[in-house]
Amino acid sequence: MAANTSGWSSPADLRTAVLRAWTSGELLREFHTPSGTHPRRRTLKYPSATQLRTDYARAAAWAQTWDPAPRGAALEYISVGATTIGANTLPCAAVFASAAEEITFLGFGREAAKFTALSRHLTLLDIRLEAWSLQRPLELLKFGVDALTAARVALWMEANPAPGLYLRQLSLPGVHTKFVENHRRLIDSMLAMLVPERLLSGKNYARRHGFLAAPDRVRLRFLDPTQVVAQGMEDIEVTAAAFAGFPVDVDTIITTENLVNFLALPQMPRTLAVFGGGYGFEGIRDAAWLADVEVLYWGDIDTHGFRILDQLRSHHPHVRSILMDEETLLAHRDFWGHEGTATSAQLTHLNPAENALHYALMDGTFAPTLRLEQELLRWDWVLGHLL
């Protein structure tokens, strides 16, 4: 191995080159359907005549690493140094007669046989899935028999584009709700091959495929005790459809994505608190009656907080942000943290002050990847700047 410091190819270098063809899926595709790539000649870097003359012992040791030839490969040789040190025959290339020989060299014969069997089973399910197996051979190996089950689900979804039942009600051999949930991407990749014209989009997987899904829900807290419909029901949850269809007689709505803040908000006349974790404000998106009340949004001071505000305002343009300003940020330096993965999305619904702070966060003006979580704000500050 020491000789390799001079740049001469080692058997490990050859393995690295062949392994790239495996990890790209090329070798399994060639193994399944030869395209004329083989025999493949992989050149080796060998000692020059000058290196033989100055470091013969190391060159000889290097040559020994190629004897015998690696399993599955045939070596080509070249004569070096005939006019200087004397002719020396050195390996200059490794030749593989077929993809099977390269796979043998890697020691992946069992994996190749498993791929062949799985691909054959997929093809028996539907001839179109053979193309999927060739596009994603390592994925087929990774999932094994689960890929066959996923294929049956994809074929059923193709035949039933709008099943109108819950995923829990899907009755196929070996398929349960958790299976579909755990293999959504695999199923969708197969469905994209089977029905390329079908648009596979939308955050809710069940609805994306025409299944019934649990309705979006809205959690509400009446901050005005006089508006509670019954004792003990100041904190309730309703469906988004109910919230959209039955206006609440309030003047102000405060939306927050932090549960503790939602619960700690003080009593206020004719005011309703709405909880939506993270990007979870879909429940109030279609409530047209919000146009007639003041809507406040209190989120984290980070790029995601402003993105949520932007999305909420795209449906309700009059939404006003609270406690998401530079003054609040600078007043809480001791509580600054770091945003794990910032978003660089272009936001088009922020006012000038919000936009300036958002860009400052993206540019690291105050600190790199700065984040101030809303639950870290001092409560006396919150109460003094809430409205």
JSON list of N, CA, C and O in Angstrom, two decimals, residues 122-166:
[
{"chain": "A", "resi": 122, "resn": "LEU", "atom": "N", "xyz": [-41.41, -8.36, -9.92]},
{"chain": "A", "resi": 122, "resn": "LEU", "atom": "CA", "xyz": [-42.07, -7.09, -10.28]},
{"chain": "A", "resi": 122, "resn": "LEU", "atom": "C", "xyz": [-42.63, -7.14, -11.68]},
{"chain": "A", "resi": 122, "resn": "LEU", "atom": "O", "xyz": [-43.75, -6.69, -11.95]},
{"chain": "A", "resi": 123, "resn": "THR", "atom": "N", "xyz": [-41.87, -7.70, -12.58]},
{"chain": "A", "resi": 123, "resn": "THR", "atom": "CA", "xyz": [-42.31, -7.79, -13.98]},
{"chain": "A", "resi": 123, "resn": "THR", "atom": "C", "xyz": [-43.53, -8.68, -14.12]},
{"chain": "A", "resi": 123, "resn": "THR", "atom": "O", "xyz": [-44.42, -8.41, -14.94]},
{"chain": "A", "resi": 124, "resn": "LEU", "atom": "N", "xyz": [-43.59, -9.73, -13.30]},
{"chain": "A", "resi": 124, "resn": "LEU", "atom": "CA", "xyz": [-44.77, -10.59, -13.34]},
{"chain": "A", "resi": 124, "resn": "LEU", "atom": "C", "xyz": [-46.01, -9.86, -12.84]},
{"chain": "A", "resi": 124, "resn": "LEU", "atom": "O", "xyz": [-47.13, -10.10, -13.30]},
{"chain": "A", "resi": 125, "resn": "LEU", "atom": "N", "xyz": [-45.81, -8.92, -11.89]},
{"chain": "A", "resi": 125, "resn": "LEU", "atom": "CA", "xyz": [-46.94, -8.12, -11.41]},
{"chain": "A", "resi": 125, "resn": "LEU", "atom": "C", "xyz": [-47.44, -7.18, -12.50]},
{"chain": "A", "resi": 125, "resn": "LEU", "atom": "O", "xyz": [-48.64, -7.02, -12.72]},
{"chain": "A", "resi": 126, "resn": "ASP", "atom": "N", "xyz": [-46.49, -6.54, -13.19]},
{"chain": "A", "resi": 126, "resn": "ASP", "atom": "CA", "xyz": [-46.83, -5.64, -14.30]},
{"chain": "A", "resi": 126, "resn": "ASP", "atom": "C", "xyz": [-45.56, -5.36, -15.07]},
{"chain": "A", "resi": 126, "resn": "ASP", "atom": "O", "xyz": [-44.55, -4.92, -14.50]},
{"chain": "A", "resi": 127, "resn": "ILE", "atom": "N", "xyz": [-45.59, -5.58, -16.38]},
{"chain": "A", "resi": 127, "resn": "ILE", "atom": "CA", "xyz": [-44.39, -5.45, -17.21]},
{"chain": "A", "resi": 127, "resn": "ILE", "atom": "C", "xyz": [-43.80, -4.05, -17.13]},
{"chain": "A", "resi": 127, "resn": "ILE", "atom": "O", "xyz": [-42.59, -3.85, -17.26]},
{"chain": "A", "resi": 128, "resn": "ARG", "atom": "N", "xyz": [-44.65, -3.04, -16.84]},
{"chain": "A", "resi": 128, "resn": "ARG", "atom": "CA", "xyz": [-44.16, -1.66, -16.78]},
{"chain": "A", "resi": 128, "resn": "ARG", "atom": "C", "xyz": [-43.22, -1.43, -15.60]},
{"chain": "A", "resi": 128, "resn": "ARG", "atom": "O", "xyz": [-42.41, -0.50, -15.61]},
{"chain": "A", "resi": 129, "resn": "LEU", "atom": "N", "xyz": [-43.31, -2.27, -14.58]},
{"chain": "A", "resi": 129, "resn": "LEU", "atom": "CA", "xyz": [-42.48, -2.09, -13.39]},
{"chain": "A", "resi": 129, "resn": "LEU", "atom": "C", "xyz": [-41.05, -2.58, -13.61]},
{"chain": "A", "resi": 129, "resn": "LEU", "atom": "O", "xyz": [-40.17, -2.31, -12.79]},
{"chain": "A", "resi": 130, "resn": "GLU", "atom": "N", "xyz": [-40.81, -3.28, -14.72]},
{"chain": "A", "resi": 130, "resn": "GLU", "atom": "CA", "xyz": [-39.43, -3.65, -15.03]},
{"chain": "A", "resi": 130, "resn": "GLU", "atom": "C", "xyz": [-38.59, -2.40, -15.22]},
{"chain": "A", "resi": 130, "resn": "GLU", "atom": "O", "xyz": [-37.44, -2.33, -14.77]},
{"chain": "A", "resi": 131, "resn": "ALA", "atom": "N", "xyz": [-39.16, -1.37, -15.87]},
{"chain": "A", "resi": 131, "resn": "ALA", "atom": "CA", "xyz": [-38.43, -0.11, -16.07]},
{"chain": "A", "resi": 131, "resn": "ALA", "atom": "C", "xyz": [-38.12, 0.54, -14.73]},
{"chain": "A", "resi": 131, "resn": "ALA", "atom": "O", "xyz": [-37.04, 1.12, -14.54]},
{"chain": "A", "resi": 132, "resn": "TRP", "atom": "N", "xyz": [-39.06, 0.45, -13.77]},
{"chain": "A", "resi": 132, "resn": "TRP", "atom": "CA", "xyz": [-38.80, 1.01, -12.45]},
{"chain": "A", "resi": 132, "resn": "TRP", "atom": "C", "xyz": [-37.62, 0.30, -11.79]},
{"chain": "A", "resi": 132, "resn": "TRP", "atom": "O", "xyz": [-36.75, 0.94, -11.19]},
{"chain": "A", "resi": 133, "resn": "SER", "atom": "N", "xyz": [-37.58, -1.03, -11.88]},
{"chain": "A", "resi": 133, "resn": "SER", "atom": "CA", "xyz": [-36.50, -1.78, -11.24]},
{"chain": "A", "resi": 133, "resn": "SER", "atom": "C", "xyz": [-35.15, -1.42, -11.84]},
{"chain": "A", "resi": 133, "resn": "SER", "atom": "O", "xyz": [-34.13, -1.43, -11.13]},
{"chain": "A", "resi": 134, "resn": "LEU", "atom": "N", "xyz": [-35.11, -1.10, -13.13]},
{"chain": "A", "resi": 134, "resn": "LEU", "atom": "CA", "xyz": [-33.85, -0.73, -13.77]},
{"chain": "A", "resi": 134, "resn": "LEU", "atom": "C", "xyz": [-33.45, 0.71, -13.44]},
{"chain": "A", "resi": 134, "resn": "LEU", "atom": "O", "xyz": [-32.26, 1.04, -13.41]},
{"chain": "A", "resi": 135, "resn": "GLN", "atom": "N", "xyz": [-34.44, 1.56, -13.19]},
{"chain": "A", "resi": 135, "resn": "GLN", "atom": "CA", "xyz": [-34.13, 2.93, -12.79]},
{"chain": "A", "resi": 135, "resn": "GLN", "atom": "C", "xyz": [-33.63, 2.99, -11.35]},
{"chain": "A", "resi": 135, "resn": "GLN", "atom": "O", "xyz": [-32.77, 3.79, -11.01]},
{"chain": "A", "resi": 136, "resn": "ARG", "atom": "N", "xyz": [-34.15, 2.11, -10.50]},
{"chain": "A", "resi": 136, "resn": "ARG", "atom": "CA", "xyz": [-33.86, 2.15, -9.06]},
{"chain": "A", "resi": 136, "resn": "ARG", "atom": "C", "xyz": [-33.43, 0.77, -8.54]},
{"chain": "A", "resi": 136, "resn": "ARG", "atom": "O", "xyz": [-34.05, 0.24, -7.61]},
{"chain": "A", "resi": 137, "resn": "PRO", "atom": "N", "xyz": [-32.39, 0.19, -9.11]},
{"chain": "A", "resi": 137, "resn": "PRO", "atom": "CA", "xyz": [-32.02, -1.17, -8.71]},
{"chain": "A", "resi": 137, "resn": "PRO", "atom": "C", "xyz": [-31.60, -1.30, -7.25]},
{"chain": "A", "resi": 137, "resn": "PRO", "atom": "O", "xyz": [-31.92, -2.29, -6.59]},
{"chain": "A", "resi": 138, "resn": "LEU", "atom": "N", "xyz": [-30.86, -0.31, -6.74]},
{"chain": "A", "resi": 138, "resn": "LEU", "atom": "CA", "xyz": [-30.43, -0.41, -5.35]},
{"chain": "A", "resi": 138, "resn": "LEU", "atom": "C", "xyz": [-31.59, -0.19, -4.39]},
{"chain": "A", "resi": 138, "resn": "LEU", "atom": "O", "xyz": [-31.61, -0.73, -3.28]},
{"chain": "A", "resi": 139, "resn": "GLU", "atom": "N", "xyz": [-32.57, 0.61, -4.81]},
{"chain": "A", "resi": 139, "resn": "GLU", "atom": "CA", "xyz": [-33.76, 0.80, -3.98]},
{"chain": "A", "resi": 139, "resn": "GLU", "atom": "C", "xyz": [-34.55, -0.51, -3.92]},
{"chain": "A", "resi": 139, "resn": "GLU", "atom": "O", "xyz": [-35.09, -0.86, -2.86]},
{"chain": "A", "resi": 140, "resn": "LEU", "atom": "N", "xyz": [-34.59, -1.22, -5.03]},
{"chain": "A", "resi": 140, "resn": "LEU", "atom": "CA", "xyz": [-35.27, -2.52, -5.04]},
{"chain": "A", "resi": 140, "resn": "LEU", "atom": "C", "xyz": [-34.57, -3.48, -4.08]},
{"chain": "A", "resi": 140, "resn": "LEU", "atom": "O", "xyz": [-35.23, -4.20, -3.32]},
{"chain": "A", "resi": 141, "resn": "LEU", "atom": "N", "xyz": [-33.25, -3.48, -4.10]},
{"chain": "A", "resi": 141, "resn": "LEU", "atom": "CA", "xyz": [-32.50, -4.33, -3.18]},
{"chain": "A", "resi": 141, "resn": "LEU", "atom": "C", "xyz": [-32.74, -3.93, -1.73]},
{"chain": "A", "resi": 141, "resn": "LEU", "atom": "O", "xyz": [-32.88, -4.77, -0.84]},
{"chain": "A", "resi": 142, "resn": "LYS", "atom": "N", "xyz": [-32.78, -2.62, -1.48]},
{"chain": "A", "resi": 142, "resn": "LYS", "atom": "CA", "xyz": [-32.95, -2.12, -0.11]},
{"chain": "A", "resi": 142, "resn": "LYS", "atom": "C", "xyz": [-34.29, -2.58, 0.49]},
{"chain": "A", "resi": 142, "resn": "LYS", "atom": "O", "xyz": [-34.34, -3.03, 1.64]},
{"chain": "A", "resi": 143, "resn": "PHE", "atom": "N", "xyz": [-35.35, -2.46, -0.29]},
{"chain": "A", "resi": 143, "resn": "PHE", "atom": "CA", "xyz": [-36.68, -2.76, 0.25]},
{"chain": "A", "resi": 143, "resn": "PHE", "atom": "C", "xyz": [-37.06, -4.23, 0.10]},
{"chain": "A", "resi": 143, "resn": "PHE", "atom": "O", "xyz": [-37.94, -4.72, 0.81]},
{"chain": "A", "resi": 144, "resn": "GLY", "atom": "N", "xyz": [-36.44, -4.94, -0.81]},
{"chain": "A", "resi": 144, "resn": "GLY", "atom": "CA", "xyz": [-36.68, -6.37, -0.94]},
{"chain": "A", "resi": 144, "resn": "GLY", "atom": "C", "xyz": [-38.14, -6.70, -1.19]},
{"chain": "A", "resi": 144, "resn": "GLY", "atom": "O", "xyz": [-38.81, -6.09, -2.04]},
{"chain": "A", "resi": 145, "resn": "VAL", "atom": "N", "xyz": [-38.68, -7.63, -0.42]},
{"chain": "A", "resi": 145, "resn": "VAL", "atom": "CA", "xyz": [-40.06, -8.07, -0.64]},
{"chain": "A", "resi": 145, "resn": "VAL", "atom": "C", "xyz": [-41.05, -6.95, -0.35]},
{"chain": "A", "resi": 145, "resn": "VAL", "atom": "O", "xyz": [-42.17, -6.97, -0.88]},
{"chain": "A", "resi": 146, "resn": "ASP", "atom": "N", "xyz": [-40.66, -5.97, 0.47]},
{"chain": "A", "resi": 146, "resn": "ASP", "atom": "CA", "xyz": [-41.54, -4.83, 0.70]},
{"chain": "A", "resi": 146, "resn": "ASP", "atom": "C", "xyz": [-41.79, -4.06, -0.60]},
{"chain": "A", "resi": 146, "resn": "ASP", "atom": "O", "xyz": [-42.85, -3.44, -0.76]},
{"chain": "A", "resi": 147, "resn": "ALA", "atom": "N", "xyz": [-40.83, -4.08, -1.50]},
{"chain": "A", "resi": 147, "resn": "ALA", "atom": "CA", "xyz": [-41.02, -3.41, -2.79]},
{"chain": "A", "resi": 147, "resn": "ALA", "atom": "C", "xyz": [-42.12, -4.10, -3.59]},
{"chain": "A", "resi": 147, "resn": "ALA", "atom": "O", "xyz": [-42.88, -3.44, -4.32]},
{"chain": "A", "resi": 148, "resn": "LEU", "atom": "N", "xyz": [-42.23, -5.41, -3.46]},
{"chain": "A", "resi": 148, "resn": "LEU", "atom": "CA", "xyz": [-43.30, -6.13, -4.16]},
{"chain": "A", "resi": 148, "resn": "LEU", "atom": "C", "xyz": [-44.65, -5.77, -3.58]},
{"chain": "A", "resi": 148, "resn": "LEU", "atom": "O", "xyz": [-45.63, -5.59, -4.31]},
{"chain": "A", "resi": 149, "resn": "THR", "atom": "N", "xyz": [-44.72, -5.64, -2.26]},
{"chain": "A", "resi": 149, "resn": "THR", "atom": "CA", "xyz": [-45.97, -5.22, -1.62]},
{"chain": "A", "resi": 149, "resn": "THR", "atom": "C", "xyz": [-46.32, -3.80, -2.03]},
{"chain": "A", "resi": 149, "resn": "THR", "atom": "O", "xyz": [-47.48, -3.49, -2.33]},
{"chain": "A", "resi": 150, "resn": "ALA", "atom": "N", "xyz": [-45.31, -2.92, -2.06]},
{"chain": "A", "resi": 150, "resn": "ALA", "atom": "CA", "xyz": [-45.54, -1.54, -2.49]},
{"chain": "A", "resi": 150, "resn": "ALA", "atom": "C", "xyz": [-46.05, -1.50, -3.92]},
{"chain": "A", "resi": 150, "resn": "ALA", "atom": "O", "xyz": [-46.90, -0.67, -4.27]},
{"chain": "A", "resi": 151, "resn": "ALA", "atom": "N", "xyz": [-45.55, -2.40, -4.76]},
{"chain": "A", "resi": 151, "resn": "ALA", "atom": "CA", "xyz": [-46.01, -2.45, -6.15]},
{"chain": "A", "resi": 151, "resn": "ALA", "atom": "C", "xyz": [-47.48, -2.81, -6.23]},
{"chain": "A", "resi": 151, "resn": "ALA", "atom": "O", "xyz": [-48.23, -2.26, -7.04]},
{"chain": "A", "resi": 152, "resn": "ARG", "atom": "N", "xyz": [-47.92, -3.74, -5.38]},
{"chain": "A", "resi": 152, "resn": "ARG", "atom": "CA", "xyz": [-49.34, -4.10, -5.38]},
{"chain": "A", "resi": 152, "resn": "ARG", "atom": "C", "xyz": [-50.21, -2.93, -4.95]},
{"chain": "A", "resi": 152, "resn": "ARG", "atom": "O", "xyz": [-51.29, -2.71, -5.49]},
{"chain": "A", "resi": 153, "resn": "VAL", "atom": "N", "xyz": [-49.70, -2.15, -3.99]},
{"chain": "A", "resi": 153, "resn": "VAL", "atom": "CA", "xyz": [-50.44, -0.95, -3.56]},
{"chain": "A", "resi": 153, "resn": "VAL", "atom": "C", "xyz": [-50.51, 0.06, -4.70]},
{"chain": "A", "resi": 153, "resn": "VAL", "atom": "O", "xyz": [-51.57, 0.63, -4.98]},
{"chain": "A", "resi": 154, "resn": "ALA", "atom": "N", "xyz": [-49.38, 0.27, -5.38]},
{"chain": "A", "resi": 154, "resn": "ALA", "atom": "CA", "xyz": [-49.35, 1.24, -6.48]},
{"chain": "A", "resi": 154, "resn": "ALA", "atom": "C", "xyz": [-50.30, 0.82, -7.61]},
{"chain": "A", "resi": 154, "resn": "ALA", "atom": "O", "xyz": [-51.01, 1.65, -8.19]},
{"chain": "A", "resi": 155, "resn": "LEU", "atom": "N", "xyz": [-50.31, -0.47, -7.92]},
{"chain": "A", "resi": 155, "resn": "LEU", "atom": "CA", "xyz": [-51.22, -0.96, -8.97]},
{"chain": "A", "resi": 155, "resn": "LEU", "atom": "C", "xyz": [-52.68, -0.78, -8.55]},
{"chain": "A", "resi": 155, "resn": "LEU", "atom": "O", "xyz": [-53.53, -0.43, -9.38]},
{"chain": "A", "resi": 156, "resn": "TRP", "atom": "N", "xyz": [-52.96, -1.00, -7.27]},
{"chain": "A", "resi": 156, "resn": "TRP", "atom": "CA", "xyz": [-54.34, -0.80, -6.79]},
{"chain": "A", "resi": 156, "resn": "TRP", "atom": "C", "xyz": [-54.71, 0.68, -6.87]},
{"chain": "A", "resi": 156, "resn": "TRP", "atom": "O", "xyz": [-55.83, 1.02, -7.27]},
{"chain": "A", "resi": 157, "resn": "MET", "atom": "N", "xyz": [-53.78, 1.56, -6.52]},
{"chain": "A", "resi": 157, "resn": "MET", "atom": "CA", "xyz": [-54.05, 3.00, -6.58]},
{"chain": "A", "resi": 157, "resn": "MET", "atom": "C", "xyz": [-54.25, 3.45, -8.03]},
{"chain": "A", "resi": 157, "resn": "MET", "atom": "O", "xyz": [-55.07, 4.33, -8.30]},
{"chain": "A", "resi": 158, "resn": "GLU", "atom": "N", "xyz": [-53.52, 2.83, -8.94]},
{"chain": "A", "resi": 158, "resn": "GLU", "atom": "CA", "xyz": [-53.72, 3.16, -10.35]},
{"chain": "A", "resi": 158, "resn": "GLU", "atom": "C", "xyz": [-55.14, 2.80, -10.78]},
{"chain": "A", "resi": 158, "resn": "GLU", "atom": "O", "xyz": [-55.81, 3.57, -11.48]},
{"chain": "A", "resi": 159, "resn": "ALA", "atom": "N", "xyz": [-55.60, 1.65, -10.36]},
{"chain": "A", "resi": 159, "resn": "ALA", "atom": "CA", "xyz": [-56.93, 1.19, -10.75]},
{"chain": "A", "resi": 159, "resn": "ALA", "atom": "C", "xyz": [-58.04, 1.89, -9.99]},
{"chain": "A", "resi": 159, "resn": "ALA", "atom": "O", "xyz": [-59.19, 1.87, -10.43]},
{"chain": "A", "resi": 160, "resn": "ASN", "atom": "N", "xyz": [-57.69, 2.50, -8.85]},
{"chain": "A", "resi": 160, "resn": "ASN", "atom": "CA", "xyz": [-58.69, 3.16, -8.01]},
{"chain": "A", "resi": 160, "resn": "ASN", "atom": "C", "xyz": [-58.22, 4.58, -7.68]},
{"chain": "A", "resi": 160, "resn": "ASN", "atom": "O", "xyz": [-57.78, 4.85, -6.55]},
{"chain": "A", "resi": 161, "resn": "PRO", "atom": "N", "xyz": [-58.29, 5.49, -8.65]},
{"chain": "A", "resi": 161, "resn": "PRO", "atom": "CA", "xyz": [-57.75, 6.84, -8.43]},
{"chain": "A", "resi": 161, "resn": "PRO", "atom": "C", "xyz": [-58.52, 7.66, -7.40]},
{"chain": "A", "resi": 161, "resn": "PRO", "atom": "O", "xyz": [-57.99, 8.62, -6.86]},
{"chain": "A", "resi": 162, "resn": "ALA", "atom": "N", "xyz": [-59.75, 7.31, -7.12]},
{"chain": "A", "resi": 162, "resn": "ALA", "atom": "CA", "xyz": [-60.55, 8.03, -6.12]},
{"chain": "A", "resi": 162, "resn": "ALA", "atom": "C", "xyz": [-61.30, 7.01, -5.28]},
{"chain": "A", "resi": 162, "resn": "ALA", "atom": "O", "xyz": [-62.53, 6.87, -5.39]},
{"chain": "A", "resi": 163, "resn": "PRO", "atom": "N", "xyz": [-60.62, 6.28, -4.41]},
{"chain": "A", "resi": 163, "resn": "PRO", "atom": "CA", "xyz": [-61.28, 5.18, -3.69]},
{"chain": "A", "resi": 163, "resn": "PRO", "atom": "C", "xyz": [-62.36, 5.62, -2.72]},
{"chain": "A", "resi": 163, "resn": "PRO", "atom": "O", "xyz": [-63.28, 4.86, -2.44]},
{"chain": "A", "resi": 164, "resn": "GLY", "atom": "N", "xyz": [-62.25, 6.84, -2.18]},
{"chain": "A", "resi": 164, "resn": "GLY", "atom": "CA", "xyz": [-63.29, 7.32, -1.29]},
{"chain": "A", "resi": 164, "resn": "GLY", "atom": "C", "xyz": [-63.41, 6.55, 0.01]},
{"chain": "A", "resi": 164, "resn": "GLY", "atom": "O", "xyz": [-64.49, 6.47, 0.59]},
{"chain": "A", "resi": 165, "resn": "LEU", "atom": "N", "xyz": [-62.30, 5.97, 0.47]},
{"chain": "A", "resi": 165, "resn": "LEU", "atom": "CA", "xyz": [-62.30, 5.30, 1.77]},
{"chain": "A", "resi": 165, "resn": "LEU", "atom": "C", "xyz": [-61.03, 5.71, 2.51]},
{"chain": "A", "resi": 165, "resn": "LEU", "atom": "O", "xyz": [-60.13, 6.32, 1.94]},
{"chain": "A", "resi": 166, "resn": "TYR", "atom": "N", "xyz": [-60.97, 5.39, 3.79]},
{"chain": "A", "resi": 166, "resn": "TYR", "atom": "CA", "xyz": [-59.79, 5.73, 4.57]},
{"chain": "A", "resi": 166, "resn": "TYR", "atom": "C", "xyz": [-58.67, 4.72, 4.29]},
{"chain": "A", "resi": 166, "resn": "TYR", "atom": "O", "xyz": [-58.93, 3.56, 3.97]}
]
